[in-house]
mmCIF file with all atom_site columns, N, CA and C and ligand atoms in Angstrom:
data_model
loop_
_atom_site.group_PDB
_atom_site.id
_atom_site.type_symbol
_atom_site.label_atom_id
_atom_site.label_alt_id
_atom_site.label_comp_id
_atom_site.label_asym_id
_atom_site.label_entity_id
_atom_site.label_seq_id
_atom_site.pdbx_PDB_ins_code
_atom_site.Cartn_x
_atom_site.Cartn_y
_atom_site.Cartn_z
_atom_site.occupancy
_atom_site.B_iso_or_equiv
_atom_site.pdbx_formal_charge
_atom_site.auth_seq_id
_atom_site.auth_comp_id
_atom_site.auth_asym_id
_atom_site.auth_atom_id
_atom_site.pdbx_PDB_model_num
ATOM   1   N  N   . MET D 1 1  ? 16.425  0.055  -3.315  1.00 0.00 ? 650  MET D N   1
ATOM   2   C  CA  . MET D 1 1  ? 16.154  -1.362 -3.508  1.00 0.00 ? 650  MET D CA  1
ATOM   3   C  C   . MET D 1 1  ? 14.766  -1.689 -2.972  1.00 0.00 ? 650  MET D C   1
ATOM   4   N  N   . TYR D 1 2  ? 14.010  -2.459 -3.734  1.00 0.00 ? 651  TYR D N   1
ATOM   5   C  CA  . TYR D 1 2  ? 12.690  -2.856 -3.284  1.00 0.00 ? 651  TYR D CA  1
ATOM   6   C  C   . TYR D 1 2  ? 12.300  -4.176 -3.922  1.00 0.00 ? 651  TYR D C   1
ATOM   7   N  N   . LYS D 1 3  ? 11.296  -4.807 -3.326  1.00 0.00 ? 652  LYS D N   1
ATOM   8   C  CA  . LYS D 1 3  ? 10.731  -5.982 -3.972  1.00 0.00 ? 652  LYS D CA  1
ATOM   9   C  C   . LYS D 1 3  ? 9.221   -5.835 -4.059  1.00 0.00 ? 652  LYS D C   1
ATOM   10  N  N   . ILE D 1 4  ? 8.607   -6.572 -4.987  1.00 0.00 ? 653  ILE D N   1
ATOM   11  C  CA  . ILE D 1 4  ? 7.185   -6.434 -5.267  1.00 0.00 ? 653  ILE D CA  1
ATOM   12  C  C   . ILE D 1 4  ? 6.480   -7.751 -4.983  1.00 0.00 ? 653  ILE D C   1
ATOM   13  N  N   . GLU D 1 5  ? 5.351   -7.644 -4.318  1.00 0.00 ? 654  GLU D N   1
ATOM   14  C  CA  . GLU D 1 5  ? 4.525   -8.812 -4.042  1.00 0.00 ? 654  GLU D CA  1
ATOM   15  C  C   . GLU D 1 5  ? 3.123   -8.565 -4.601  1.00 0.00 ? 654  GLU D C   1
ATOM   16  N  N   . LYS D 1 6  ? 2.553   -9.569 -5.223  1.00 0.00 ? 655  LYS D N   1
ATOM   17  C  CA  . LYS D 1 6  ? 1.172   -9.470 -5.703  1.00 0.00 ? 655  LYS D CA  1
ATOM   18  C  C   . LYS D 1 6  ? 0.221   -9.700 -4.542  1.00 0.00 ? 655  LYS D C   1
ATOM   19  N  N   . ILE D 1 7  ? -0.762  -8.830 -4.422  1.00 0.00 ? 656  ILE D N   1
ATOM   20  C  CA  . ILE D 1 7  ? -1.748  -8.941 -3.343  1.00 0.00 ? 656  ILE D CA  1
ATOM   21  C  C   . ILE D 1 7  ? -3.159  -8.761 -3.910  1.00 0.00 ? 656  ILE D C   1
ATOM   22  N  N   . ARG D 1 8  ? -4.138  -9.090 -3.091  1.00 0.00 ? 657  ARG D N   1
ATOM   23  C  CA  . ARG D 1 8  ? -5.523  -8.771 -3.408  1.00 0.00 ? 657  ARG D CA  1
ATOM   24  C  C   . ARG D 1 8  ? -5.817  -7.395 -2.837  1.00 0.00 ? 657  ARG D C   1
ATOM   25  N  N   . CYS D 1 9  ? -6.390  -6.540 -3.649  1.00 0.00 ? 658  CYS D N   1
ATOM   26  C  CA  . CYS D 1 9  ? -6.771  -5.218 -3.170  1.00 0.00 ? 658  CYS D CA  1
ATOM   27  C  C   . CYS D 1 9  ? -7.836  -5.343 -2.079  1.00 0.00 ? 658  CYS D C   1
ATOM   28  N  N   . PRO D 1 10 ? -7.605  -4.756 -0.898  1.00 0.00 ? 659  PRO D N   1
ATOM   29  C  CA  . PRO D 1 10 ? -8.610  -4.821 0.173   1.00 0.00 ? 659  PRO D CA  1
ATOM   30  C  C   . PRO D 1 10 ? -9.847  -3.980 -0.119  1.00 0.00 ? 659  PRO D C   1
ATOM   31  N  N   . ASN D 1 11 ? -9.745  -3.120 -1.091  1.00 0.00 ? 660  ASN D N   1
ATOM   32  C  CA  . ASN D 1 11 ? -10.873 -2.245 -1.437  1.00 0.00 ? 660  ASN D CA  1
ATOM   33  C  C   . ASN D 1 11 ? -11.804 -2.870 -2.477  1.00 0.00 ? 660  ASN D C   1
ATOM   34  N  N   . CYS D 1 12 ? -11.232 -3.341 -3.594  1.00 0.00 ? 661  CYS D N   1
ATOM   35  C  CA  . CYS D 1 12 ? -12.078 -3.829 -4.683  1.00 0.00 ? 661  CYS D CA  1
ATOM   36  C  C   . CYS D 1 12 ? -11.878 -5.317 -4.985  1.00 0.00 ? 661  CYS D C   1
ATOM   37  N  N   . GLY D 1 13 ? -10.845 -5.947 -4.413  1.00 0.00 ? 662  GLY D N   1
ATOM   38  C  CA  . GLY D 1 13 ? -10.654 -7.384 -4.570  1.00 0.00 ? 662  GLY D CA  1
ATOM   39  C  C   . GLY D 1 13 ? -9.912  -7.805 -5.827  1.00 0.00 ? 662  GLY D C   1
ATOM   40  N  N   . SER D 1 14 ? -9.523  -6.856 -6.662  1.00 0.00 ? 663  SER D N   1
ATOM   41  C  CA  . SER D 1 14 ? -8.753  -7.224 -7.847  1.00 0.00 ? 663  SER D CA  1
ATOM   42  C  C   . SER D 1 14 ? -7.262  -7.255 -7.498  1.00 0.00 ? 663  SER D C   1
ATOM   43  N  N   . GLU D 1 15 ? -6.440  -7.618 -8.481  1.00 0.00 ? 664  GLU D N   1
ATOM   44  C  CA  . GLU D 1 15 ? -5.026  -7.797 -8.200  1.00 0.00 ? 664  GLU D CA  1
ATOM   45  C  C   . GLU D 1 15 ? -4.296  -6.459 -8.082  1.00 0.00 ? 664  GLU D C   1
ATOM   46  N  N   . GLY D 1 16 ? -3.601  -6.296 -6.961  1.00 0.00 ? 665  GLY D N   1
ATOM   47  C  CA  . GLY D 1 16 ? -2.798  -5.106 -6.753  1.00 0.00 ? 665  GLY D CA  1
ATOM   48  C  C   . GLY D 1 16 ? -1.366  -5.490 -6.469  1.00 0.00 ? 665  GLY D C   1
ATOM   49  N  N   . GLU D 1 17 ? -0.563  -4.506 -6.120  1.00 0.00 ? 666  GLU D N   1
ATOM   50  C  CA  . GLU D 1 17 ? 0.857   -4.747 -5.854  1.00 0.00 ? 666  GLU D CA  1
ATOM   51  C  C   . GLU D 1 17 ? 1.274   -4.111 -4.550  1.00 0.00 ? 666  GLU D C   1
ATOM   52  N  N   . ARG D 1 18 ? 2.185   -4.788 -3.847  1.00 0.00 ? 667  ARG D N   1
ATOM   53  C  CA  . ARG D 1 18 ? 2.783   -4.230 -2.640  1.00 0.00 ? 667  ARG D CA  1
ATOM   54  C  C   . ARG D 1 18 ? 4.281   -4.110 -2.860  1.00 0.00 ? 667  ARG D C   1
ATOM   55  N  N   . TYR D 1 19 ? 4.784   -2.927 -2.684  1.00 0.00 ? 668  TYR D N   1
ATOM   56  C  CA  . TYR D 1 19 ? 6.210   -2.656 -2.842  1.00 0.00 ? 668  TYR D CA  1
ATOM   57  C  C   . TYR D 1 19 ? 6.853   -2.571 -1.473  1.00 0.00 ? 668  TYR D C   1
ATOM   58  N  N   . TYR D 1 20 ? 7.892   -3.355 -1.270  1.00 0.00 ? 669  TYR D N   1
ATOM   59  C  CA  . TYR D 1 20 ? 8.686   -3.259 -0.049  1.00 0.00 ? 669  TYR D CA  1
ATOM   60  C  C   . TYR D 1 20 ? 9.910   -2.415 -0.369  1.00 0.00 ? 669  TYR D C   1
ATOM   61  N  N   . ILE D 1 21 ? 9.909   -1.187 0.106   1.00 0.00 ? 670  ILE D N   1
ATOM   62  C  CA  . ILE D 1 21 ? 11.014  -0.274 -0.171  1.00 0.00 ? 670  ILE D CA  1
ATOM   63  C  C   . ILE D 1 21 ? 11.972  -0.355 1.011   1.00 0.00 ? 670  ILE D C   1
ATOM   64  N  N   . ILE D 1 22 ? 12.976  -1.192 0.855   1.00 0.00 ? 671  ILE D N   1
ATOM   65  C  CA  . ILE D 1 22 ? 13.821  -1.591 1.967   1.00 0.00 ? 671  ILE D CA  1
ATOM   66  C  C   . ILE D 1 22 ? 14.663  -0.426 2.489   1.00 0.00 ? 671  ILE D C   1
ATOM   67  N  N   . SER D 1 23 ? 15.190  0.369  1.585   1.00 0.00 ? 672  SER D N   1
ATOM   68  C  CA  . SER D 1 23 ? 16.078  1.457  1.990   1.00 0.00 ? 672  SER D CA  1
ATOM   69  C  C   . SER D 1 23 ? 15.384  2.501  2.858   1.00 0.00 ? 672  SER D C   1
ATOM   70  N  N   . SER D 1 24 ? 14.087  2.736  2.609   1.00 0.00 ? 673  SER D N   1
ATOM   71  C  CA  . SER D 1 24 ? 13.381  3.746  3.395   1.00 0.00 ? 673  SER D CA  1
ATOM   72  C  C   . SER D 1 24 ? 12.386  3.136  4.380   1.00 0.00 ? 673  SER D C   1
ATOM   73  N  N   . GLN D 1 25 ? 12.412  1.792  4.531   1.00 0.00 ? 674  GLN D N   1
ATOM   74  C  CA  . GLN D 1 25 ? 11.572  1.083  5.498   1.00 0.00 ? 674  GLN D CA  1
ATOM   75  C  C   . GLN D 1 25 ? 10.091  1.388  5.316   1.00 0.00 ? 674  GLN D C   1
ATOM   76  N  N   . LEU D 1 26 ? 9.648   1.322  4.057   1.00 0.00 ? 675  LEU D N   1
ATOM   77  C  CA  . LEU D 1 26 ? 8.244   1.577  3.756   1.00 0.00 ? 675  LEU D CA  1
ATOM   78  C  C   . LEU D 1 26 ? 7.646   0.428  2.968   1.00 0.00 ? 675  LEU D C   1
ATOM   79  N  N   . THR D 1 27 ? 6.370   0.175  3.159   1.00 0.00 ? 676  THR D N   1
ATOM   80  C  CA  . THR D 1 27 ? 5.629   -0.652 2.214   1.00 0.00 ? 676  THR D CA  1
ATOM   81  C  C   . THR D 1 27 ? 4.564   0.213  1.576   1.00 0.00 ? 676  THR D C   1
ATOM   82  N  N   . ARG D 1 28 ? 4.406   0.034  0.284   1.00 0.00 ? 677  ARG D N   1
ATOM   83  C  CA  . ARG D 1 28 ? 3.425   0.798  -0.468  1.00 0.00 ? 677  ARG D CA  1
ATOM   84  C  C   . ARG D 1 28 ? 2.501   -0.191 -1.159  1.00 0.00 ? 677  ARG D C   1
ATOM   85  N  N   . THR D 1 29 ? 1.227   -0.158 -0.811  1.00 0.00 ? 678  THR D N   1
ATOM   86  C  CA  . THR D 1 29 ? 0.236   -1.054 -1.406  1.00 0.00 ? 678  THR D CA  1
ATOM   87  C  C   . THR D 1 29 ? -0.626  -0.243 -2.357  1.00 0.00 ? 678  THR D C   1
ATOM   88  N  N   . GLN D 1 30 ? -0.722  -0.684 -3.581  1.00 0.00 ? 679  GLN D N   1
ATOM   89  C  CA  . GLN D 1 30 ? -1.523  0.075  -4.532  1.00 0.00 ? 679  GLN D CA  1
ATOM   90  C  C   . GLN D 1 30 ? -2.281  -0.833 -5.481  1.00 0.00 ? 679  GLN D C   1
ATOM   91  N  N   . CYS D 1 31 ? -3.405  -0.320 -5.945  1.00 0.00 ? 680  CYS D N   1
ATOM   92  C  CA  . CYS D 1 31 ? -4.273  -1.052 -6.856  1.00 0.00 ? 680  CYS D CA  1
ATOM   93  C  C   . CYS D 1 31 ? -4.524  -0.198 -8.090  1.00 0.00 ? 680  CYS D C   1
ATOM   94  N  N   . PRO D 1 32 ? -4.169  -0.701 -9.266  1.00 0.00 ? 681  PRO D N   1
ATOM   95  C  CA  . PRO D 1 32 ? -4.391  0.076  -10.494 1.00 0.00 ? 681  PRO D CA  1
ATOM   96  C  C   . PRO D 1 32 ? -5.860  0.144  -10.893 1.00 0.00 ? 681  PRO D C   1
ATOM   97  N  N   . ASN D 1 33 ? -6.655  -0.725 -10.322 1.00 0.00 ? 682  ASN D N   1
ATOM   98  C  CA  . ASN D 1 33 ? -8.062  -0.813 -10.717 1.00 0.00 ? 682  ASN D CA  1
ATOM   99  C  C   . ASN D 1 33 ? -8.922  0.267  -10.057 1.00 0.00 ? 682  ASN D C   1
ATOM   100 N  N   . CYS D 1 34 ? -8.675  0.535  -8.774  1.00 0.00 ? 683  CYS D N   1
ATOM   101 C  CA  . CYS D 1 34 ? -9.551  1.463  -8.052  1.00 0.00 ? 683  CYS D CA  1
ATOM   102 C  C   . CYS D 1 34 ? -8.802  2.619  -7.387  1.00 0.00 ? 683  CYS D C   1
ATOM   103 N  N   . ASP D 1 35 ? -7.495  2.744  -7.642  1.00 0.00 ? 684  ASP D N   1
ATOM   104 C  CA  . ASP D 1 35 ? -6.683  3.822  -7.081  1.00 0.00 ? 684  ASP D CA  1
ATOM   105 C  C   . ASP D 1 35 ? -6.476  3.726  -5.570  1.00 0.00 ? 684  ASP D C   1
ATOM   106 N  N   . TYR D 1 36 ? -6.680  2.528  -5.031  1.00 0.00 ? 685  TYR D N   1
ATOM   107 C  CA  . TYR D 1 36 ? -6.363  2.330  -3.614  1.00 0.00 ? 685  TYR D CA  1
ATOM   108 C  C   . TYR D 1 36 ? -4.877  2.541  -3.375  1.00 0.00 ? 685  TYR D C   1
ATOM   109 N  N   . LEU D 1 37 ? -4.549  3.215  -2.292  1.00 0.00 ? 686  LEU D N   1
ATOM   110 C  CA  . LEU D 1 37 ? -3.148  3.453  -1.947  1.00 0.00 ? 686  LEU D CA  1
ATOM   111 C  C   . LEU D 1 37 ? -2.963  3.405  -0.440  1.00 0.00 ? 686  LEU D C   1
ATOM   112 N  N   . MET D 1 38 ? -1.950  2.678  -0.008  1.00 0.00 ? 687  MET D N   1
ATOM   113 C  CA  . MET D 1 38 ? -1.614  2.642  1.414   1.00 0.00 ? 687  MET D CA  1
ATOM   114 C  C   . MET D 1 38 ? -0.104  2.596  1.549   1.00 0.00 ? 687  MET D C   1
ATOM   115 N  N   . VAL D 1 39 ? 0.451   3.525  2.324   1.00 0.00 ? 688  VAL D N   1
ATOM   116 C  CA  . VAL D 1 39 ? 1.886   3.535  2.580   1.00 0.00 ? 688  VAL D CA  1
ATOM   117 C  C   . VAL D 1 39 ? 2.095   3.360  4.081   1.00 0.00 ? 688  VAL D C   1
ATOM   118 N  N   . ASN D 1 40 ? 2.843   2.308  4.436   1.00 0.00 ? 689  ASN D N   1
ATOM   119 C  CA  . ASN D 1 40 ? 3.120   2.010  5.837   1.00 0.00 ? 689  ASN D CA  1
ATOM   120 C  C   . ASN D 1 40 ? 4.606   2.064  6.117   1.00 0.00 ? 689  ASN D C   1
ATOM   121 N  N   . CYS D 1 41 ? 4.951   2.427  7.341   1.00 0.00 ? 690  CYS D N   1
ATOM   122 C  CA  . CYS D 1 41 ? 6.316   2.268  7.815   1.00 0.00 ? 690  CYS D CA  1
ATOM   123 C  C   . CYS D 1 41 ? 6.481   0.840  8.317   1.00 0.00 ? 690  CYS D C   1
ATOM   124 N  N   . THR D 1 42 ? 7.465   0.110  7.801   1.00 0.00 ? 691  THR D N   1
ATOM   125 C  CA  . THR D 1 42 ? 7.636   -1.290 8.194   1.00 0.00 ? 691  THR D CA  1
ATOM   126 C  C   . THR D 1 42 ? 8.197   -1.425 9.600   1.00 0.00 ? 691  THR D C   1
ATOM   127 N  N   . ARG D 1 43 ? 8.861   -0.402 10.095  1.00 0.00 ? 692  ARG D N   1
ATOM   128 C  CA  . ARG D 1 43 ? 9.490   -0.469 11.407  1.00 0.00 ? 692  ARG D CA  1
ATOM   129 C  C   . ARG D 1 43 ? 8.462   -0.254 12.513  1.00 0.00 ? 692  ARG D C   1
ATOM   130 N  N   . THR D 1 44 ? 7.571   0.720  12.344  1.00 0.00 ? 693  THR D N   1
ATOM   131 C  CA  . THR D 1 44 ? 6.605   1.057  13.385  1.00 0.00 ? 693  THR D CA  1
ATOM   132 C  C   . THR D 1 44 ? 5.194   0.575  13.063  1.00 0.00 ? 693  THR D C   1
ATOM   133 N  N   . GLY D 1 45 ? 4.937   0.221  11.791  1.00 0.00 ? 694  GLY D N   1
ATOM   134 C  CA  . GLY D 1 45 ? 3.595   -0.165 11.375  1.00 0.00 ? 694  GLY D CA  1
ATOM   135 C  C   . GLY D 1 45 ? 2.678   1.019  11.147  1.00 0.00 ? 694  GLY D C   1
ATOM   136 N  N   . LYS D 1 46 ? 3.185   2.215  11.333  1.00 0.00 ? 695  LYS D N   1
ATOM   137 C  CA  . LYS D 1 46 ? 2.388   3.429  11.205  1.00 0.00 ? 695  LYS D CA  1
ATOM   138 C  C   . LYS D 1 46 ? 1.975   3.674  9.756   1.00 0.00 ? 695  LYS D C   1
ATOM   139 N  N   . VAL D 1 47 ? 0.743   4.130  9.582   1.00 0.00 ? 696  VAL D N   1
ATOM   140 C  CA  . VAL D 1 47 ? 0.264   4.486  8.247   1.00 0.00 ? 696  VAL D CA  1
ATOM   141 C  C   . VAL D 1 47 ? 0.764   5.880  7.898   1.00 0.00 ? 696  VAL D C   1
ATOM   142 N  N   . ILE D 1 48 ? 1.511   5.965  6.819   1.00 0.00 ? 697  ILE D N   1
ATOM   143 C  CA  . ILE D 1 48 ? 2.052   7.251  6.367   1.00 0.00 ? 697  ILE D CA  1
ATOM   144 C  C   . ILE D 1 48 ? 1.022   7.966  5.498   1.00 0.00 ? 697  ILE D C   1
ATOM   145 N  N   . GLU D 1 49 ? 0.423   7.196  4.594   1.00 0.00 ? 698  GLU D N   1
ATOM   146 C  CA  . GLU D 1 49 ? -0.514  7.778  3.660   1.00 0.00 ? 698  GLU D CA  1
ATOM   147 C  C   . GLU D 1 49 ? -1.537  6.722  3.277   1.00 0.00 ? 698  GLU D C   1
ATOM   148 N  N   . ALA D 1 50 ? -2.802  7.090  3.175   1.00 0.00 ? 699  ALA D N   1
ATOM   149 C  CA  . ALA D 1 50 ? -3.829  6.134  2.809   1.00 0.00 ? 699  ALA D CA  1
ATOM   150 C  C   . ALA D 1 50 ? -4.886  6.813  1.968   1.00 0.00 ? 699  ALA D C   1
ATOM   151 N  N   . TYR D 1 51 ? -5.300  6.118  0.927   1.00 0.00 ? 700  TYR D N   1
ATOM   152 C  CA  . TYR D 1 51 ? -6.360  6.631  0.077   1.00 0.00 ? 700  TYR D CA  1
ATOM   153 C  C   . TYR D 1 51 ? -7.154  5.459  -0.473  1.00 0.00 ? 700  TYR D C   1
ATOM   154 N  N   . ALA D 1 52 ? -8.431  5.438  -0.220  1.00 0.00 ? 701  ALA D N   1
ATOM   155 C  CA  . ALA D 1 52 ? -9.261  4.355  -0.710  1.00 0.00 ? 701  ALA D CA  1
ATOM   156 C  C   . ALA D 1 52 ? -10.581 4.921  -1.205  1.00 0.00 ? 701  ALA D C   1
ATOM   157 N  N   . PRO D 1 53 ? -10.759 5.012  -2.502  1.00 0.00 ? 702  PRO D N   1
ATOM   158 C  CA  . PRO D 1 53 ? -12.006 5.533  -3.045  1.00 0.00 ? 702  PRO D CA  1
ATOM   159 C  C   . PRO D 1 53 ? -13.179 4.654  -2.664  1.00 0.00 ? 702  PRO D C   1
ATOM   160 N  N   . GLY D 1 54 ? -14.246 5.247  -2.202  1.00 0.00 ? 703  GLY D N   1
ATOM   161 C  CA  . GLY D 1 54 ? -15.434 4.493  -1.876  1.00 0.00 ? 703  GLY D CA  1
ATOM   162 C  C   . GLY D 1 54 ? -15.505 4.061  -0.430  1.00 0.00 ? 703  GLY D C   1
ATOM   163 N  N   . ILE D 1 55 ? -14.403 4.184  0.327   1.00 0.00 ? 704  ILE D N   1
ATOM   164 C  CA  . ILE D 1 55 ? -14.422 3.836  1.745   1.00 0.00 ? 704  ILE D CA  1
ATOM   165 C  C   . ILE D 1 55 ? -14.489 5.115  2.571   1.00 0.00 ? 704  ILE D C   1
ATOM   166 N  N   . VAL D 1 56 ? -15.482 5.179  3.430   1.00 0.00 ? 705  VAL D N   1
ATOM   167 C  CA  . VAL D 1 56 ? -15.613 6.321  4.315   1.00 0.00 ? 705  VAL D CA  1
ATOM   168 C  C   . VAL D 1 56 ? -15.028 5.942  5.667   1.00 0.00 ? 705  VAL D C   1
ATOM   169 N  N   . GLY D 1 57 ? -14.242 6.802  6.227   1.00 0.00 ? 706  GLY D N   1
ATOM   170 C  CA  . GLY D 1 57 ? -13.770 6.590  7.597   1.00 0.00 ? 706  GLY D CA  1
ATOM   171 C  C   . GLY D 1 57 ? -12.360 6.064  7.696   1.00 0.00 ? 706  GLY D C   1
ATOM   172 N  N   . ILE D 1 58 ? -11.606 6.008  6.597   1.00 0.00 ? 707  ILE D N   1
ATOM   173 C  CA  . ILE D 1 58 ? -10.203 5.615  6.699   1.00 0.00 ? 707  ILE D CA  1
ATOM   174 C  C   . ILE D 1 58 ? -9.404  6.816  7.162   1.00 0.00 ? 707  ILE D C   1
ATOM   175 N  N   . ARG D 1 59 ? -8.655  6.612  8.214   1.00 0.00 ? 708  ARG D N   1
ATOM   176 C  CA  . ARG D 1 59 ? -7.946  7.736  8.826   1.00 0.00 ? 708  ARG D CA  1
ATOM   177 C  C   . ARG D 1 59 ? -6.540  7.309  9.208   1.00 0.00 ? 708  ARG D C   1
ATOM   178 N  N   . ASN D 1 60 ? -5.698  8.300  9.384   1.00 0.00 ? 709  ASN D N   1
ATOM   179 C  CA  . ASN D 1 60 ? -4.329  8.050  9.849   1.00 0.00 ? 709  ASN D CA  1
ATOM   180 C  C   . ASN D 1 60 ? -4.334  7.863  11.353  1.00 0.00 ? 709  ASN D C   1
HETATM 181 ZN ZN1 . ZN  B 2 .  ? -8.667  -1.967 -5.845  1.00 0.00 ? 1359 ZN  B ZN1 1
#
Protein backbone atom coordinates (compact mmCIF):
# COMPACT_ATOMS: atom_id res chain seq x y z
CA MET A 1 0.00 0.00 0.00
CA TYR A 2 1.29 3.45 -0.87
CA LYS A 3 0.17 6.95 -1.64
CA ILE A 4 1.56 9.49 -4.10
CA GLU A 5 2.18 13.17 -3.58
CA LYS A 6 3.15 15.68 -6.26
CA ILE A 7 6.32 17.58 -5.40
CA ARG A 8 8.77 19.98 -6.97
CA CYS A 9 11.98 18.27 -7.95
CA PRO A 10 14.80 19.66 -5.76
CA ASN A 11 17.23 19.09 -8.60
CA CYS A 12 15.59 20.62 -11.68
CA GLY A 13 12.41 22.27 -10.31
CA SER A 14 9.95 20.43 -12.54
CA GLU A 15 7.09 18.30 -11.27
CA GLY A 16 8.06 15.03 -9.63
CA GLU A 17 6.38 12.43 -7.45
CA ARG A 18 6.87 11.19 -3.91
CA TYR A 19 5.66 7.72 -3.06
CA TYR A 20 4.89 6.87 0.54
CA ILE A 21 5.34 3.11 0.76
CA ILE A 22 3.61 2.47 4.04
CA SER A 23 4.20 -1.26 4.35
CA SER A 24 7.99 -0.93 4.09
CA GLN A 25 8.26 2.51 5.80
CA LEU A 26 9.94 4.15 2.83
CA THR A 27 9.47 7.33 0.85
CA ARG A 28 10.67 7.39 -2.71
CA THR A 29 11.06 10.76 -4.44
CA GLN A 30 11.60 10.70 -8.16
CA CYS A 31 11.61 13.06 -11.11
CA PRO A 32 10.89 11.83 -14.64
CA ASN A 33 12.52 14.92 -16.11
CA CYS A 34 16.06 14.62 -14.75
CA ASP A 35 16.22 11.10 -13.22
CA TYR A 36 16.50 12.44 -9.69
CA LEU A 37 15.92 9.68 -7.15
CA MET A 38 15.83 9.69 -3.37
CA VAL A 39 14.71 6.84 -1.12
CA ASN A 40 14.31 7.56 2.59
CA CYS A 41 13.30 5.49 5.57
CA THR A 42 10.30 7.24 7.14
CA ARG A 43 11.02 5.83 10.59
CA THR A 44 14.66 6.92 10.93
CA GLY A 45 14.91 9.57 8.18
CA LYS A 46 17.95 7.74 6.84
CA VAL A 47 18.73 8.00 3.14
CA ILE A 48 18.64 4.54 1.61
CA GLU A 49 19.46 5.51 -1.94
CA ALA A 50 20.10 8.83 -3.68
CA TYR A 51 20.87 9.80 -7.22
CA ALA A 52 20.86 13.30 -8.62
CA PRO A 53 22.38 13.98 -12.03
CA GLY A 54 24.33 17.19 -12.13
CA ILE A 55 24.79 17.48 -8.35
CA VAL A 56 28.24 16.81 -7.00
CA GLY A 57 28.64 15.82 -3.38
CA ILE A 58 25.39 14.01 -2.59
CA ARG A 59 26.26 11.23 -0.21
CA ASN A 60 24.63 8.71 2.07
ZN1 LIG B 1 14.18 16.82 -11.75
